[in-house]
Amino acid sequence: SGLVLVKNPHLDLMEEDVLYHLDLGTKTHNLPAMFGDIKFVCVGGSPNRMRAFAQFMQRELGLAGAGEEVADICGGSDRYAMYRAGPVLSISHGMGIPSISIMLHELIKLLHHAKCRDVTIIRIGTSGGLGIEAGSVVITDTAVDSSFQPRFEQVVLDDVVVRSTELDKDLAEELLACSRDIPDFPTLIGHTMCTYDFYEGQGRLDGALCSFSSEKKLEYLRRAYDAGVRNIEMESTAFAALCGLCGLKGES
């Protein structure tokens, strides 16, 4: 049916679903009227970047008010920022798996309550490149963990639940085809490695702690490259797992 799925039977027993970190709710807001026609959701770490992206989309789509300030729909919360440009929703998710996971749980419920159909979600963000030209755009085919495996491990109570991190390969190819019309930067498809940390987790030598040598770092990064990794960031495995489980066509 193209509807966004939620896989939580407890939601049906609740009189009201409060999307706390988005400052929205099923009783306080008419979510179908506000969001029912959303077709694209673009998410990224920084609130300022996502505001600028929404303004860019207003101009590109020729919408009324293009060039003017856009309103933060989540203005009552200081956790995330959300902006709308026609059928495009632009949302910040902060840094790291815990932050994007909270936002995605509430975003997915929002799209479900709003009865949105055939939604495409794309994560736009900076990352560290691996063996590629600086300024390249990497379109993720599969998000992998620090062992180069396509999995997201989530501790649920005292169980470790492993979820798939495959992304929509047709969407990846479609985005790559679109990139051929924009010759300003090289674009490629590759694996994205997701880590739990910016410093030691990504092999950086300039953190407050460093427990490895520069030689060990380079050997690890060579193995990552040989496994197909072309960039490194901190959100993609959680993003891929949640989108896949809830029927969202996603790409990072």
Tab-separated table of C-alpha atoms in Angstrom, residues 6 8 10-20 23-29 31 105-106 108-110 112-113:
chain	number	residue	atom	x	y	z
A	6	VAL	CA	5.131	0.803	12.621
A	8	ASN	CA	4.685	-1.805	17.807
A	10	HIS	CA	1.446	-1.074	22.103
A	11	LEU	CA	0.747	2.044	20.025
A	12	ASP	CA	-2.817	0.848	19.335
A	13	LEU	CA	-3.529	0.867	23.080
A	14	MET	CA	-2.454	4.487	23.616
A	15	GLU	CA	-5.002	7.292	23.711
A	16	GLU	CA	-2.354	9.733	22.527
A	17	ASP	CA	1.057	9.347	20.951
A	18	VAL	CA	3.302	12.204	22.024
A	19	LEU	CA	6.294	12.709	19.718
A	20	TYR	CA	8.132	14.325	22.578
A	23	ASP	CA	7.101	18.763	19.981
A	24	LEU	CA	4.190	17.117	18.137
A	25	GLY	CA	1.385	14.741	19.104
A	26	THR	CA	-1.687	12.962	17.802
A	27	LYS	CA	-4.087	14.958	20.010
A	28	THR	CA	-2.396	18.346	19.853
A	29	HIS	CA	-1.795	18.385	16.089
A	31	LEU	CA	-0.851	15.240	11.572
A	105	HIS	CA	11.447	6.541	15.823
A	106	GLU	CA	9.375	9.703	16.155
A	108	ILE	CA	8.420	7.174	11.391
A	109	LYS	CA	5.479	7.382	13.801
A	110	LEU	CA	4.732	10.873	12.475
A	112	HIS	CA	2.478	6.678	9.946
A	113	HIS	CA	-0.038	8.812	11.859
